[in-house]
CSV table of C-alpha atoms in Angstrom, one decimal:
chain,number,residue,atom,x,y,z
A,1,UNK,CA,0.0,0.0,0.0
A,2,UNK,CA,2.9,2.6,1.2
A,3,UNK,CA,4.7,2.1,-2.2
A,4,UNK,CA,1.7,2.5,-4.5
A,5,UNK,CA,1.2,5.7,-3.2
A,6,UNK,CA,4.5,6.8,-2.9
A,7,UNK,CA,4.1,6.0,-6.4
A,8,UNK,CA,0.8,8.3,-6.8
A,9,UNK,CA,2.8,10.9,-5.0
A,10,UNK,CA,5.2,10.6,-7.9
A,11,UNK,CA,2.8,10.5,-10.9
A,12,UNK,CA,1.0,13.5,-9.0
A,13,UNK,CA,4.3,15.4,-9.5
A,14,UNK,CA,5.1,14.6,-12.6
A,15,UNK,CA,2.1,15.9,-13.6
A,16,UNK,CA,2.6,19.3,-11.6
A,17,UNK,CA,6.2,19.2,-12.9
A,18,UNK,CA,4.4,18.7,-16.6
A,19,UNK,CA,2.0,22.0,-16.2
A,20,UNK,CA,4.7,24.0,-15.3
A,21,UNK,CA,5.9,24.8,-18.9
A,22,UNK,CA,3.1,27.4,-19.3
A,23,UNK,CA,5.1,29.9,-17.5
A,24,UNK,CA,8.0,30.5,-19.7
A,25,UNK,CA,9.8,33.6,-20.2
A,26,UNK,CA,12.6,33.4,-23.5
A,27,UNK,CA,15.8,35.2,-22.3
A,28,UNK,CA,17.9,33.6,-25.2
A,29,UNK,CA,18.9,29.9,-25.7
A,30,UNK,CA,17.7,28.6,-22.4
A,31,UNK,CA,14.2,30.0,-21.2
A,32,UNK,CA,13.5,31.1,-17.6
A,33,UNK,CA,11.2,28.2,-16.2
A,34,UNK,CA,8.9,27.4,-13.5
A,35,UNK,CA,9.4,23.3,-14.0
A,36,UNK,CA,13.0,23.8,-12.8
A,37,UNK,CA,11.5,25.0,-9.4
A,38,UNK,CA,9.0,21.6,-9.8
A,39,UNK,CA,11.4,19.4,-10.2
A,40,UNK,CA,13.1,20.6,-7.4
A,41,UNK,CA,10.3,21.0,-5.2
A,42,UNK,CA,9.4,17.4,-6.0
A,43,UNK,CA,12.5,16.4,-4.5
A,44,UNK,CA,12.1,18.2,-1.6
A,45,UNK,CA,9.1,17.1,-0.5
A,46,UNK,CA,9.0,13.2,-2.0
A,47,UNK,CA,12.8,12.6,-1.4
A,48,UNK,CA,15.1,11.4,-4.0
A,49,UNK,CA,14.0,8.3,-5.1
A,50,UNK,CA,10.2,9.2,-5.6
A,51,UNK,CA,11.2,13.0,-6.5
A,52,UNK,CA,13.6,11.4,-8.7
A,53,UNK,CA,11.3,9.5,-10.1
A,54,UNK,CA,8.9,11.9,-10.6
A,55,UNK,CA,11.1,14.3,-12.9
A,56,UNK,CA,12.1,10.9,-14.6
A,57,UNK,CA,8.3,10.5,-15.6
A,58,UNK,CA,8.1,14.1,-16.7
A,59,UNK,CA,11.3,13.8,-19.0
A,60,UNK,CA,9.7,10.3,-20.4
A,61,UNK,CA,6.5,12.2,-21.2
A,62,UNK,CA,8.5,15.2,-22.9
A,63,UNK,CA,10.8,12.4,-25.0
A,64,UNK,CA,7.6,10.7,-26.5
A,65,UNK,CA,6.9,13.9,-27.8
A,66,UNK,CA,4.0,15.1,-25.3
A,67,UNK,CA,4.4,19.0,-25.1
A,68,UNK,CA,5.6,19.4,-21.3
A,69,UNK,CA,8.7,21.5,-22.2
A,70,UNK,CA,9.2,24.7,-22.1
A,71,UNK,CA,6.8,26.9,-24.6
A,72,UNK,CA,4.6,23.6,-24.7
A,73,UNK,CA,7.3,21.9,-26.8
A,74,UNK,CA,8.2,17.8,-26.6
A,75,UNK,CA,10.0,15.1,-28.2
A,76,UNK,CA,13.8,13.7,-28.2
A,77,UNK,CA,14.8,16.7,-30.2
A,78,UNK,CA,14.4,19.3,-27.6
A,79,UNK,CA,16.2,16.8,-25.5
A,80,UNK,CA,19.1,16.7,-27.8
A,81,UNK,CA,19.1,20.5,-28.6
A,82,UNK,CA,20.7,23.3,-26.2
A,83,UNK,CA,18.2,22.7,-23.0
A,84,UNK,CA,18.2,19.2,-22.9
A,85,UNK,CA,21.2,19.3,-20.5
A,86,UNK,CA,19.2,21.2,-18.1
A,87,UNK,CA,16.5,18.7,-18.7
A,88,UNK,CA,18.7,16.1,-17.3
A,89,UNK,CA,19.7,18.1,-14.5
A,90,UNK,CA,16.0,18.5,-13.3
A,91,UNK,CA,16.5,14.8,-12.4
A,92,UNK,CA,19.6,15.4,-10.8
A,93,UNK,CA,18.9,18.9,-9.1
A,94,UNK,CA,15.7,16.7,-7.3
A,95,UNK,CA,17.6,14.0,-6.3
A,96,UNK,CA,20.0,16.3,-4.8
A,97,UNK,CA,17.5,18.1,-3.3
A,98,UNK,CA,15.9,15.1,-2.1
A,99,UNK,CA,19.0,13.9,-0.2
A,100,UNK,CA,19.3,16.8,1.7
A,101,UNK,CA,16.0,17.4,2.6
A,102,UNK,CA,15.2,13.9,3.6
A,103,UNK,CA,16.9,14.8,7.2
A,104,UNK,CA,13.9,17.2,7.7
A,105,UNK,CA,11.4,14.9,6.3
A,106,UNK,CA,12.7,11.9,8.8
A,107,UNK,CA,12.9,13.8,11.6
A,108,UNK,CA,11.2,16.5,13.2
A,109,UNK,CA,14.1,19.0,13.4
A,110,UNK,CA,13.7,22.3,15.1
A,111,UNK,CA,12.0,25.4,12.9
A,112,UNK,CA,15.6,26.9,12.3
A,113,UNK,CA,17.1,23.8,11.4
A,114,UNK,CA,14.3,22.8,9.0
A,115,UNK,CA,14.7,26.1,7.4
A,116,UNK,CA,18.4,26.3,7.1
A,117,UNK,CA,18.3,22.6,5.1
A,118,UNK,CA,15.3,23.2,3.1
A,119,UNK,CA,16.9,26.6,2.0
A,120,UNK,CA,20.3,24.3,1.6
A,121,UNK,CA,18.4,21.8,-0.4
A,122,UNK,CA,16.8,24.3,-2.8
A,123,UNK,CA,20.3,25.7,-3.8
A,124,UNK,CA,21.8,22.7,-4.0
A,125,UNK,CA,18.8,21.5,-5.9
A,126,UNK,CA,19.3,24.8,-8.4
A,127,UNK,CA,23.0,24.4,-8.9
A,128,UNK,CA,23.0,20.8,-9.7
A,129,UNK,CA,20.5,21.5,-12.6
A,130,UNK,CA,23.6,23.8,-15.0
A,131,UNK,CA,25.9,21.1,-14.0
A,132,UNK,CA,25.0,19.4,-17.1
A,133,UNK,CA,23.2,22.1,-18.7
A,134,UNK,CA,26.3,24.4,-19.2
A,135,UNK,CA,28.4,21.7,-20.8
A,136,UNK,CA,25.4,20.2,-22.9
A,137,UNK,CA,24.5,23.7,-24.0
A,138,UNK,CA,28.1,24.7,-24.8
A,139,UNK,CA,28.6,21.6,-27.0
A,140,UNK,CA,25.1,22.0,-28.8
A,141,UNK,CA,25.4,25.3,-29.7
A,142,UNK,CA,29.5,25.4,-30.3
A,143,UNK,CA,29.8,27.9,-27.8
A,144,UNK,CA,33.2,28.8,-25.8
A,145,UNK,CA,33.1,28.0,-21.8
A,146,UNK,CA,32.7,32.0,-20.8
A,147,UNK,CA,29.7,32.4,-23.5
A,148,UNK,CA,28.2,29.1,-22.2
A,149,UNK,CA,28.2,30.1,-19.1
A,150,UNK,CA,27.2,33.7,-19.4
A,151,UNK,CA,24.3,32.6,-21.4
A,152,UNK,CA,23.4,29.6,-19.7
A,153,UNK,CA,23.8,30.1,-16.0
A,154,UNK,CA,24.5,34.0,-15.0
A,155,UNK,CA,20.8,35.2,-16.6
A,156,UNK,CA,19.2,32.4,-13.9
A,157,UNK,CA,21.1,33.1,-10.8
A,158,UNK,CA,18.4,35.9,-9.7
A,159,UNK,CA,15.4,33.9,-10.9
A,160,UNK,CA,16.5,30.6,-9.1
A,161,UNK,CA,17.2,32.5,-5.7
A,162,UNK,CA,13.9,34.0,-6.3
A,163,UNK,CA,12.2,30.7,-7.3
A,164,UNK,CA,14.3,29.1,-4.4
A,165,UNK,CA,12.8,31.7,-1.7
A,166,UNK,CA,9.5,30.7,-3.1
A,167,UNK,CA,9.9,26.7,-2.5
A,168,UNK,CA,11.3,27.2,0.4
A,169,UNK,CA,8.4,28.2,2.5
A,170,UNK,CA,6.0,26.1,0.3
A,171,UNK,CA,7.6,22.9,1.1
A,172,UNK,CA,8.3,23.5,5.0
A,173,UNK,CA,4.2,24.1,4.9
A,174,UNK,CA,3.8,20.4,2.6
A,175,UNK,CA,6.4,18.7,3.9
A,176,UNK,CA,4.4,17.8,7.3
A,177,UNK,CA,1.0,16.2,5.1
A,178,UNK,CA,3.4,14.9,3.0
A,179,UNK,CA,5.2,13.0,5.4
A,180,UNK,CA,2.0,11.6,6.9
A,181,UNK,CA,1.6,9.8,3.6
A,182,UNK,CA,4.4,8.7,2.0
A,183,UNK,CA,6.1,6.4,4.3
């Protein structure tokens, strides 16, 4: 019972992780996203096998062409083009996220504490994500490291801090219902 709905839990994100390509703002190669802050949320809040798992569902979906990436877009191209690197690192950036913020969903850790690793987590979460985007978008587009990484990371630092100070607080208020039912 506990692992078919940890498994709900997970097709449940997916989905929200799915919606999340309506807000899309184009800054150039790589858009400004909310699905980045989904993926990591899912993480947060399912842990990094289920999070994981859910971002892994959302990528299928995308690869057989559904339009859940950004700007409503979908199939093994986009993966292969200059955001599929970041793509990837959705998966990562969740599981990352997950594995920090498992401590608070395990234990019931005092308000700062919570706060301090959940904040951790989302950053965490957030950087993992350009570790393979950078490269992936460098090599897709022929760029040189310092353009690869002035167009693929500096444009999101203040959106992912905002997006990260926005998670934060959401998944400190989830996190309790979510931990009475996914065991």
């Amino acid at each position: 019972m506990n692992k078919t709905r940890n498994l709900i839990f997970s097709a449940i994100f997916a989905a929200v992780v799915c919606a999340g390509w309506v807000i899309t703002i184009p800054v150039g190669p790589v858009p400004i996203v909310l699905q980045n802050a989904l993926a990591i949320l899912s993480g947060m809040l399912l842990g990094p096998v289920y999070g994981g798992l859910a971002v892994l569902l959302f990528l299928f979906a995308g690869a057989l062409g559904l339009p859940v990436f950004a700007g409503g877009s979908g199939g093994i191209a986009v993966l292969a083009g200059p955001t599929g690197g970041f793509l990837i690192g959705y998966f990562l950036g969740a599981v990352v996220a997950g594995l920090i913020s498992i401590i608070v969903m395990k234990k019931d850790c005092p308000i700062l504490i919570s706060s301090i690793l959940l904040s951790l987590a989302a950053v965490c979460g957030f950087l993992t994500v350009y570790v393979p985007g950078v490269p992936w978008l460098k090599v897709a587009l022929g760029l040189t490291w310092a353009d690869a990484f002035l167009k693929g990371f500096v444009p999101f630092i203040i959106p992912g801090l905002i997006k990260a100070a926005i998670i934060v607080p959401i998944s400190f208020a989830l996190a309790p219902v979510v931990k009475r039912y996914l065991k």
